[in-house]
Tab-separated table of C-alpha atoms in Angstrom:
chain	number	residue	atom	x	y	z
A	10	MET	CA	157.751	-64.988	256.593
A	11	CYS	CA	155.632	-63.417	259.288
A	12	PRO	CA	153.598	-60.372	258.284
A	13	ALA	CA	154.649	-57.071	259.844
A	14	PRO	CA	152.328	-55.831	262.607
A	15	PRO	CA	150.133	-52.832	261.775
A	16	ALA	CA	151.979	-49.518	262.148
A	17	GLY	CA	149.734	-48.328	264.996
A	18	LEU	CA	150.634	-51.316	267.202
A	19	VAL	CA	154.407	-50.973	266.973
A	20	SER	CA	155.859	-48.943	269.778
A	21	GLY	CA	159.392	-48.412	270.943
A	22	PRO	CA	160.650	-47.758	274.430
A	23	LYS	CA	158.888	-44.981	276.291
A	24	TYR	CA	162.160	-43.304	277.284
A	25	ARG	CA	165.181	-42.483	275.127
A	26	GLY	CA	167.543	-42.343	278.105
A	27	PRO	CA	167.785	-41.362	281.784
A	28	LEU	CA	167.393	-37.606	281.249
A	29	HIS	CA	164.425	-38.103	278.935
A	30	CYS	CA	162.906	-40.418	281.571
A	31	LEU	CA	163.426	-37.780	284.285
A	32	ALA	CA	161.869	-35.032	282.155
A	33	THR	CA	158.939	-37.211	281.049
A	34	VAL	CA	158.080	-38.387	284.571
A	35	ALA	CA	158.360	-34.839	285.934
A	36	ARG	CA	156.133	-33.511	283.128
A	37	GLU	CA	153.527	-36.286	283.339
A	38	GLU	CA	153.417	-36.902	287.097
A	39	GLY	CA	155.030	-33.837	288.638
A	40	LEU	CA	157.750	-33.744	291.272
A	41	ARG	CA	155.913	-36.375	293.317
A	42	GLY	CA	156.293	-38.861	290.452
A	43	LEU	CA	160.076	-38.691	290.793
A	44	TYR	CA	159.808	-40.011	294.347
A	45	LYS	CA	157.332	-42.856	293.838
A	46	GLY	CA	158.410	-45.855	295.879
A	47	SER	CA	160.716	-43.851	298.142
A	48	SER	CA	158.906	-44.943	301.318
A	49	ALA	CA	159.400	-48.597	300.352
A	50	LEU	CA	163.019	-47.811	299.465
A	51	LEU	CA	163.557	-46.350	302.938
A	52	PHE	CA	162.136	-49.471	304.603
A	53	ARG	CA	164.121	-51.722	302.265
A	54	ASP	CA	167.476	-50.058	302.759
A	55	GLY	CA	167.266	-49.409	306.499
A	56	HIS	CA	166.806	-53.060	307.416
A	57	SER	CA	168.924	-54.331	304.555
A	58	PHE	CA	172.044	-52.312	305.374
A	59	ALA	CA	171.736	-53.100	309.071
A	60	THR	CA	171.599	-56.809	308.192
A	61	TYR	CA	174.429	-56.403	305.670
A	62	PHE	CA	177.012	-54.857	307.979
A	63	LEU	CA	175.962	-56.662	311.151
A	64	SER	CA	176.066	-60.089	309.499
A	65	TYR	CA	179.432	-59.305	307.866
A	66	THR	CA	180.914	-58.295	311.218
A	67	ILE	CA	179.541	-61.338	313.056
A	68	LEU	CA	180.641	-63.748	310.326
A	69	CYS	CA	184.129	-62.220	310.235
A	70	GLU	CA	184.410	-62.686	313.996
A	71	GLN	CA	183.304	-66.314	313.677
A	72	LEU	CA	185.687	-66.988	310.784
A	73	THR	CA	188.739	-65.393	312.414
A	74	PRO	CA	191.244	-68.067	313.459
A	75	ALA	CA	192.244	-68.194	317.130
A	76	GLY	CA	195.109	-65.856	317.911
A	77	ARG	CA	194.421	-63.569	314.938
A	78	SER	CA	192.586	-60.260	314.842
A	79	GLN	CA	191.107	-60.666	311.344
A	80	PRO	CA	189.919	-63.487	309.093
A	81	ASP	CA	192.014	-64.569	306.132
A	82	VAL	CA	190.983	-63.764	302.555
A	83	LEU	CA	188.817	-66.875	302.304
A	84	GLY	CA	186.973	-65.846	305.480
A	85	VAL	CA	186.375	-62.346	304.107
A	86	LEU	CA	185.108	-63.800	300.812
A	87	LEU	CA	182.693	-66.110	302.609
A	88	ALA	CA	181.514	-63.460	305.092
A	89	GLY	CA	181.006	-60.893	302.325
A	90	GLY	CA	179.067	-63.279	300.109
A	91	CYS	CA	176.844	-64.433	302.943
A	92	ALA	CA	176.258	-60.851	304.111
A	93	GLY	CA	175.093	-59.895	300.623
A	94	VAL	CA	172.697	-62.838	300.440
A	95	LEU	CA	171.275	-62.129	303.906
A	96	ALA	CA	170.832	-58.449	303.066
A	97	TRP	CA	168.863	-59.293	299.921
A	98	ALA	CA	166.764	-61.843	301.814
A	99	VAL	CA	165.699	-58.982	304.100
A	100	ALA	CA	165.435	-56.399	301.288
A	101	THR	CA	163.490	-58.344	298.669
A	102	PRO	CA	159.937	-57.913	300.057
A	103	MET	CA	160.207	-54.119	300.116
A	104	ASP	CA	162.114	-54.156	296.823
A	105	VAL	CA	159.147	-55.880	295.183
A	106	ILE	CA	156.776	-53.299	296.680
A	107	LYS	CA	159.068	-50.421	295.637
A	108	SER	CA	159.155	-51.674	292.058
A	109	ARG	CA	155.379	-52.038	291.946
A	110	LEU	CA	154.855	-48.536	293.316
A	111	GLN	CA	157.328	-47.081	290.824
A	112	ALA	CA	155.676	-48.844	287.878
A	113	ASP	CA	152.195	-47.892	289.089
A	114	GLY	CA	150.579	-45.082	287.153
A	115	GLN	CA	151.687	-46.224	283.721
A	116	GLY	CA	148.096	-46.250	282.589
A	117	GLN	CA	145.684	-46.284	285.525
A	118	ARG	CA	146.922	-46.009	289.118
A	119	ARG	CA	146.397	-49.242	290.994
A	120	TYR	CA	147.826	-48.600	294.462
A	121	ARG	CA	146.921	-45.872	296.945
A	122	GLY	CA	150.190	-46.220	298.850
A	123	LEU	CA	152.729	-48.588	300.371
A	124	LEU	CA	150.400	-50.491	302.701
A	125	HIS	CA	147.696	-50.805	300.040
A	126	CYS	CA	150.296	-52.183	297.631
A	127	VAL	CA	151.474	-54.787	300.170
A	128	VAL	CA	147.946	-55.889	301.085
A	129	THR	CA	146.726	-56.000	297.484
A	130	SER	CA	149.786	-57.870	296.240
A	131	VAL	CA	149.621	-60.505	298.989
A	132	ARG	CA	145.849	-60.882	298.699
A	133	GLU	CA	145.979	-61.384	294.926
A	134	GLU	CA	149.202	-63.410	294.581
A	135	GLY	CA	149.923	-64.849	298.027
A	136	PRO	CA	152.836	-64.111	300.372
A	137	ARG	CA	155.360	-65.624	297.944
A	138	VAL	CA	154.935	-62.545	295.765
A	139	LEU	CA	157.091	-60.625	298.254
A	140	PHE	CA	160.052	-62.846	297.405
A	141	LYS	CA	159.920	-62.581	293.614
A	142	GLY	CA	163.466	-62.363	292.322
A	143	LEU	CA	165.116	-63.482	295.564
A	144	THR	CA	166.917	-66.448	294.003
A	145	LEU	CA	168.372	-64.347	291.206
A	146	ASN	CA	169.312	-61.550	293.622
A	147	CYS	CA	171.118	-64.030	295.862
A	148	CYS	CA	172.971	-65.627	292.949
A	149	ARG	CA	174.184	-62.171	291.986
A	150	ALA	CA	174.754	-60.907	295.521
A	151	PHE	CA	177.099	-63.657	296.681
A	152	PRO	CA	179.970	-63.108	294.211
A	153	VAL	CA	179.451	-59.329	294.033
A	154	ASN	CA	179.683	-58.897	297.789
A	155	MET	CA	182.639	-61.262	298.045
A	156	VAL	CA	184.538	-58.810	295.825
A	157	VAL	CA	183.113	-55.757	297.598
A	158	PHE	CA	184.348	-56.841	301.020
A	159	VAL	CA	187.718	-58.170	299.866
A	160	THR	CA	188.284	-54.805	298.197
A	161	TYR	CA	187.057	-52.976	301.301
A	162	GLU	CA	189.441	-54.903	303.555
A	163	ALA	CA	192.349	-54.404	301.117
A	164	VAL	CA	191.764	-50.641	301.025
A	165	LEU	CA	191.556	-50.538	304.829
A	166	ARG	CA	194.858	-52.382	305.120
A	167	LEU	CA	196.431	-50.040	302.573
A	168	ILE	CA	195.215	-46.939	304.420
A	169	ARG	CA	196.375	-48.339	307.772
A	170	GLY	CA	199.784	-49.089	306.230
A	171	LEU	CA	200.102	-45.558	304.888
A	172	SER	CA	199.162	-43.963	308.208
A	173	THR	CA	201.812	-45.800	310.255
């Protein structure tokens, strides 16, 4: 059997839940701590959502059979999955930076801001660091966004049917 670690070295999770996390961050870092990473989040989501909806629309147009106004279910599934993957391909660099900024300060602060975080991360780990997690995000995004857009189109058809 392995010996138990000394009592001083055993530590549990820092937060007991979301409200405890909110209170702890606000107490330890102030109101500003609750918004760490928000600039990176803004850059991530602006480009990502533009890519998401634009690529979905373009792919739907390309996958719509001649003589029809909308793609079939298979076309919607494919367009939705691809749109999700493309959106994450655009979002991942700023998502990595956002996560680093949010985790910064647990101990000693490492980054002075968004640009410093980008430059430091790339200098120390190379440009590939900006795409950490992309493969996993894409594997998750494809099926999730297939369902999202099929559901979206089904609800639209239902609403249009109710309004006529």
